[in-house]
Coordinates of C-alpha atoms and ligand atoms in Angstrom, one line a residue:
M163 CA -20.1 15.5 -1.7
E164 CA -16.5 17.1 -1.5
D165 CA -15.0 17.6 -5.0
L166 CA -13.2 15.1 -5.9
Q167 CA -10.7 16.7 -7.9
K168 CA -10.1 18.6 -4.9
I169 CA -9.9 15.4 -2.6
A170 CA -7.3 13.7 -4.9
Q171 CA -5.6 17.1 -4.8
V172 CA -4.8 17.2 -1.4
C173 CA -3.9 13.3 -0.9
E174 CA -1.4 14.3 -3.1
R175 CA 0.0 17.6 -1.5
A176 CA -0.1 15.3 1.6
A177 CA 1.8 12.5 0.3
R178 CA 4.5 14.7 -1.4
A179 CA 4.8 16.6 2.3
G180 CA 5.3 13.2 3.9
G181 CA 7.6 11.9 1.2
A182 CA 10.0 15.1 1.7
E183 CA 9.8 14.6 5.1
L184 CA 11.3 10.8 5.0
L185 CA 14.2 12.3 2.9
D186 CA 14.4 15.1 5.2
W187 CA 15.4 12.7 8.1
S188 CA 17.1 9.9 5.7
Q189 CA 20.6 11.1 7.3
R190 CA 19.7 11.5 10.7
F191 CA 17.3 8.4 12.3
T192 CA 17.4 6.7 14.9
V193 CA 15.7 3.1 15.2
R194 CA 13.5 1.4 17.4
E195 CA 11.3 -1.7 17.6
K196 CA 7.1 -1.5 18.4
G197 CA 7.0 -4.9 18.1
P198 CA 9.3 -8.5 17.3
A199 CA 10.5 -7.2 13.5
D200 CA 8.4 -4.3 13.2
L201 CA 10.4 -0.9 13.2
V202 CA 9.6 2.6 13.4
T203 CA 12.1 5.4 13.1
E204 CA 11.5 9.7 13.8
A205 CA 10.8 10.0 10.1
D206 CA 7.4 7.5 10.8
L207 CA 6.0 9.9 13.3
A208 CA 7.3 13.3 11.7
A209 CA 5.9 12.0 8.3
E210 CA 2.5 10.9 9.4
K211 CA 2.3 14.4 11.5
I212 CA 2.8 16.4 8.1
V213 CA 0.7 14.3 6.5
R214 CA -1.9 14.7 8.9
Q215 CA -1.4 18.8 9.0
T216 CA -1.5 19.0 5.4
I217 CA -5.1 17.4 5.0
A218 CA -6.3 18.9 8.5
E219 CA -5.5 22.2 6.8
V220 CA -8.0 21.7 4.1
F221 CA -10.9 18.9 5.6
P222 CA -10.2 19.8 9.4
S223 CA -13.3 17.0 10.3
D224 CA -12.9 14.4 8.7
Y225 CA -11.7 11.0 10.1
F226 CA -8.1 10.0 10.4
I227 CA -6.3 6.8 10.2
G228 CA -2.5 7.0 10.2
E229 CA -0.2 3.8 10.9
E230 CA 1.4 5.3 13.8
S231 CA -1.5 7.1 15.4
T232 CA -4.6 4.7 14.9
A233 CA -4.9 1.5 17.0
S234 CA -5.2 -1.7 15.2
G235 CA -8.4 -2.3 17.0
E236 CA -9.8 1.1 16.2
V237 CA -9.4 0.7 12.4
E238 CA -12.2 -1.0 11.2
G239 CA -15.1 0.6 13.5
I240 CA -14.0 3.8 11.4
L241 CA -13.2 2.1 7.7
N242 CA -17.0 2.1 6.6
E243 CA -18.2 5.5 7.9
S244 CA -20.4 7.2 5.4
K245 CA -20.7 11.1 7.2
S246 CA -17.2 12.3 5.8
C247 CA -14.2 11.0 4.1
V248 CA -11.7 8.1 6.0
W249 CA -8.2 9.5 5.1
I250 CA -6.2 6.5 5.7
V251 CA -2.0 7.0 5.6
D252 CA 1.0 4.8 5.9
P253 CA 3.6 7.9 6.3
L254 CA 6.5 5.5 5.9
D255 CA 5.7 1.8 3.9
G256 CA 9.0 0.2 3.8
T257 CA 10.4 0.9 6.8
T258 CA 12.8 -1.6 6.6
N259 CA 14.4 -1.1 3.7
Y260 CA 14.8 3.1 5.0
A261 CA 16.3 1.5 8.6
H262 CA 18.6 -0.6 6.5
R263 CA 18.8 2.6 3.6
I264 CA 17.4 0.7 0.9
P265 CA 16.0 3.6 -1.0
H266 CA 12.7 1.5 -1.7
Y267 CA 10.0 3.2 0.1
A268 CA 6.9 5.6 -0.1
C269 CA 4.3 7.3 1.3
S270 CA 0.7 6.3 0.9
V271 CA -2.3 8.5 1.3
A272 CA -6.0 7.0 0.9
A273 CA -9.5 9.0 1.1
V274 CA -11.8 6.5 1.3
R275 CA -15.6 7.0 2.0
A276 CA -18.4 4.0 2.5
G277 CA -15.7 1.5 2.8
Q278 CA -14.6 2.8 -1.1
V279 CA -11.3 4.4 -1.7
L280 CA -11.9 7.7 -3.5
A281 CA -8.9 8.7 -4.1
G282 CA -5.8 7.3 -3.7
V283 CA -1.7 8.6 -4.3
V284 CA 1.6 7.0 -3.0
Y285 CA 4.5 9.2 -3.4
H286 CA 7.9 7.3 -3.6
P287 CA 10.5 10.4 -2.6
V288 CA 13.9 8.9 -3.9
A289 CA 12.5 7.8 -7.2
E290 CA 10.6 10.8 -7.5
E291 CA 7.7 8.6 -8.6
C292 CA 4.0 10.1 -7.6
Y293 CA 1.0 7.4 -8.2
V294 CA -2.4 9.2 -8.7
A295 CA -5.5 7.6 -8.7
V296 CA -8.8 9.1 -8.8
S297 CA -12.1 7.2 -8.5
G298 CA -13.7 6.8 -12.0
R299 CA -10.6 9.0 -13.9
G300 CA -8.2 6.4 -14.1
A301 CA -4.3 6.6 -12.6
R302 CA -1.4 8.0 -13.6
L303 CA 2.3 8.5 -12.7
N304 CA 3.9 11.6 -12.6
G305 CA 1.2 12.8 -15.2
S306 CA 1.0 9.9 -17.4
P307 CA -1.4 7.1 -17.6
L308 CA -0.9 3.7 -16.1
G309 CA -1.9 0.4 -17.7
A310 CA -1.9 -2.5 -15.7
S311 CA -0.3 -6.2 -17.3
S312 CA -1.6 -8.1 -19.6
V313 CA 0.2 -11.1 -18.9
S314 CA -2.5 -14.0 -18.2
K315 CA -0.6 -17.0 -17.1
L316 CA 1.4 -17.7 -13.8
D317 CA 4.6 -19.0 -16.3
S318 CA 4.7 -15.5 -17.7
A319 CA 4.6 -13.6 -14.1
L320 CA 6.9 -11.7 -12.5
V321 CA 5.2 -12.4 -8.9
A322 CA 5.6 -9.9 -5.5
V323 CA 4.7 -11.2 -2.0
S324 CA 3.9 -9.3 1.3
L325 CA 4.7 -12.3 4.4
P326 CA 4.0 -11.7 8.0
P327 CA 7.4 -10.4 10.5
Q328 CA 7.0 -14.1 11.5
V329 CA 6.3 -17.3 9.4
Q330 CA 6.5 -21.1 10.3
R331 CA 8.6 -22.8 7.7
D332 CA 5.7 -25.5 7.9
G333 CA 2.4 -23.0 7.9
D334 CA 0.3 -21.7 4.8
D335 CA 1.8 -18.9 3.9
V336 CA 4.9 -20.2 3.4
Q337 CA 3.6 -23.8 1.7
K338 CA 1.5 -21.2 -0.6
L339 CA 4.6 -19.8 -1.6
L340 CA 6.6 -22.8 -2.5
H341 CA 3.4 -23.4 -4.7
V342 CA 3.6 -20.4 -6.5
L343 CA 7.3 -20.4 -6.4
E344 CA 7.2 -23.6 -8.4
Q345 CA 5.2 -21.7 -11.3
A346 CA 5.5 -18.6 -11.5
Q347 CA 8.4 -17.0 -13.7
A348 CA 9.9 -15.1 -10.7
I349 CA 9.1 -13.8 -7.3
R350 CA 9.8 -10.6 -5.4
R351 CA 9.6 -9.6 -2.0
T352 CA 10.8 -5.8 -1.9
G353 CA 9.5 -4.5 1.6
S354 CA 6.8 -2.0 0.1
A355 CA 3.4 -3.1 -0.2
A356 CA 2.6 0.0 -1.3
L357 CA 4.8 0.2 -4.2
N358 CA 3.8 -3.5 -5.2
M359 CA 0.4 -2.2 -5.7
C360 CA 1.9 0.5 -7.5
Y361 CA 4.2 -2.0 -9.8
V362 CA 1.2 -3.7 -10.5
A363 CA -0.9 -1.0 -11.5
S364 CA 2.1 0.4 -13.8
G365 CA 2.3 -3.3 -15.2
R366 CA 6.0 -3.7 -14.2
L367 CA 4.9 -6.4 -11.9
D368 CA 2.1 -8.8 -13.1
A369 CA 0.7 -10.2 -9.8
Y370 CA 1.1 -10.0 -6.1
W371 CA -0.3 -11.3 -2.7
A372 CA -0.4 -10.0 0.5
T373 CA -1.0 -11.3 4.3
G374 CA 0.1 -9.5 6.8
T375 CA -0.9 -6.1 6.1
S376 CA -3.2 -3.4 7.4
A377 CA -5.5 -1.0 5.2
W378 CA -3.0 1.8 5.4
D379 CA -0.2 -0.1 3.2
I380 CA -2.9 -0.8 0.4
A381 CA -5.5 1.6 0.3
A382 CA -4.6 3.6 -2.2
G383 CA -2.7 1.0 -4.0
V384 CA -5.8 -0.7 -4.4
L385 CA -7.6 2.1 -6.5
L386 CA -4.5 2.6 -8.4
V387 CA -4.6 -1.2 -9.5
T388 CA -8.4 -0.5 -10.4
E389 CA -7.7 2.5 -12.2
A390 CA -5.1 0.8 -14.2
G391 CA -7.5 -1.9 -15.5
G392 CA -6.2 -4.1 -13.1
T393 CA -8.1 -6.6 -11.0
V394 CA -8.1 -6.6 -7.2
S395 CA -9.5 -9.2 -5.0
D396 CA -9.2 -10.9 -1.7
L397 CA -7.0 -14.2 -1.4
S398 CA -9.6 -16.0 -2.8
G399 CA -10.4 -14.7 -5.6
D400 CA -13.9 -13.3 -4.6
A401 CA -14.7 -9.1 -3.7
F402 CA -12.2 -7.1 -2.0
D403 CA -13.0 -5.5 1.1
L404 CA -10.3 -3.2 3.2
S405 CA -11.5 -4.8 6.6
R406 CA -10.1 -7.7 5.5
P407 CA -7.0 -6.2 3.7
H408 CA -5.1 -8.8 2.6
P409 CA -5.5 -8.4 -1.6
L410 CA -4.6 -10.4 -4.5
A411 CA -3.8 -7.7 -7.2
T412 CA -3.0 -9.1 -10.8
G413 CA -2.9 -7.3 -14.5
T414 CA -5.2 -9.5 -15.8
P415 CA -8.7 -11.3 -14.5
A416 CA -6.9 -14.8 -15.8
L417 CA -4.2 -14.3 -14.1
N418 CA -6.1 -13.6 -10.8
A419 CA -8.2 -16.5 -10.9
E420 CA -5.1 -18.9 -11.4
L421 CA -3.3 -17.5 -8.6
A422 CA -6.3 -17.6 -6.4
A423 CA -6.8 -20.9 -7.3
I424 CA -3.3 -21.7 -5.4
L425 CA -4.1 -19.5 -2.7
R426 CA -7.1 -20.6 -1.5
R427 CA -5.7 -24.7 -1.1
Ligands
LIG670 C1 5.5 -3.6 5.9 C2 6.0 -3.4 4.3 C3 5.8 -4.6 4.0 C4 4.7 -5.8 4.5 C5 4.3 -5.7 5.9 C6 3.8 -4.4 5.8 P1 5.9 -1.0 7.1 O1 5.2 -1.7 5.9 O2 4.5 -3.1 3.8 O3 6.1 -5.4 3.1 O4 5.2 -7.1 4.1 O5 3.0 -6.3 5.9 O6 3.5 -3.7 7.5 O7 5.6 -1.5 8.5 O8 7.2 -1.0 6.2 O9 5.0 0.5 6.9
LIG671 CA1 3.3 -0.3 5.6
LIG672 CA1 4.3 2.5 8.0

């Protein structure tokens, strides 16, 4: 297996290159709709191109999954490859924020083998925050070790959520949100799944759950949270699997259990 450190270095180089591209485009992009309420800009495409090039310079024969170049239907067939790394990239997570000039977005790069994340980097170029996780070697923000929150009860927890773009008021997602709203200290919907995972890893958020997310939104974040000592499960509290990419991420197992009891209803 390639040296883990080398993989992590390429992850970081690629995420930083993607982030720089996003900043470069931030005063001149145009927006179009890929689908209903699903935006894309030249920045998404340019960032994915430079991330892909940066990875290919070092690992030309590895698999690549990028939000802007891989059809959703193709992801599952590649995810569990074990012959070489699968690079999973969201070049711009938070496109709606970006399009509205809200400076809360990031470039996310993860290296996965046999379904396990080996290294993950999320770079927030406006804040100049680089979140790096390496399997078995911890998680860092700009070089300083990260630690997830120790909050164990929902009534003391700041919780973020990602919902799909279109929800029904009497649908499952809204009902679950209402239950958590009643019981949590407060709720946030930030517009960036990748940064929500980083914020759980750093203890800024106590918990985060997501429906409607894809593997590229959260692959790096999953390793960041677990390497920071947090817990990642599926929404029922069972083992998380990237092929079902709707995580429940918490600082503590107790908070995970309390939230999973609500979300599995
Ligand atoms: C989206 C954001 C959003 C989440 C969506 C994602 P994009 O990613 O992470 O917070 O709710 O599910 O698709 O489109 O900005 O890359
Ligand atoms: Ca995304
Ligand atoms: Ca994206």
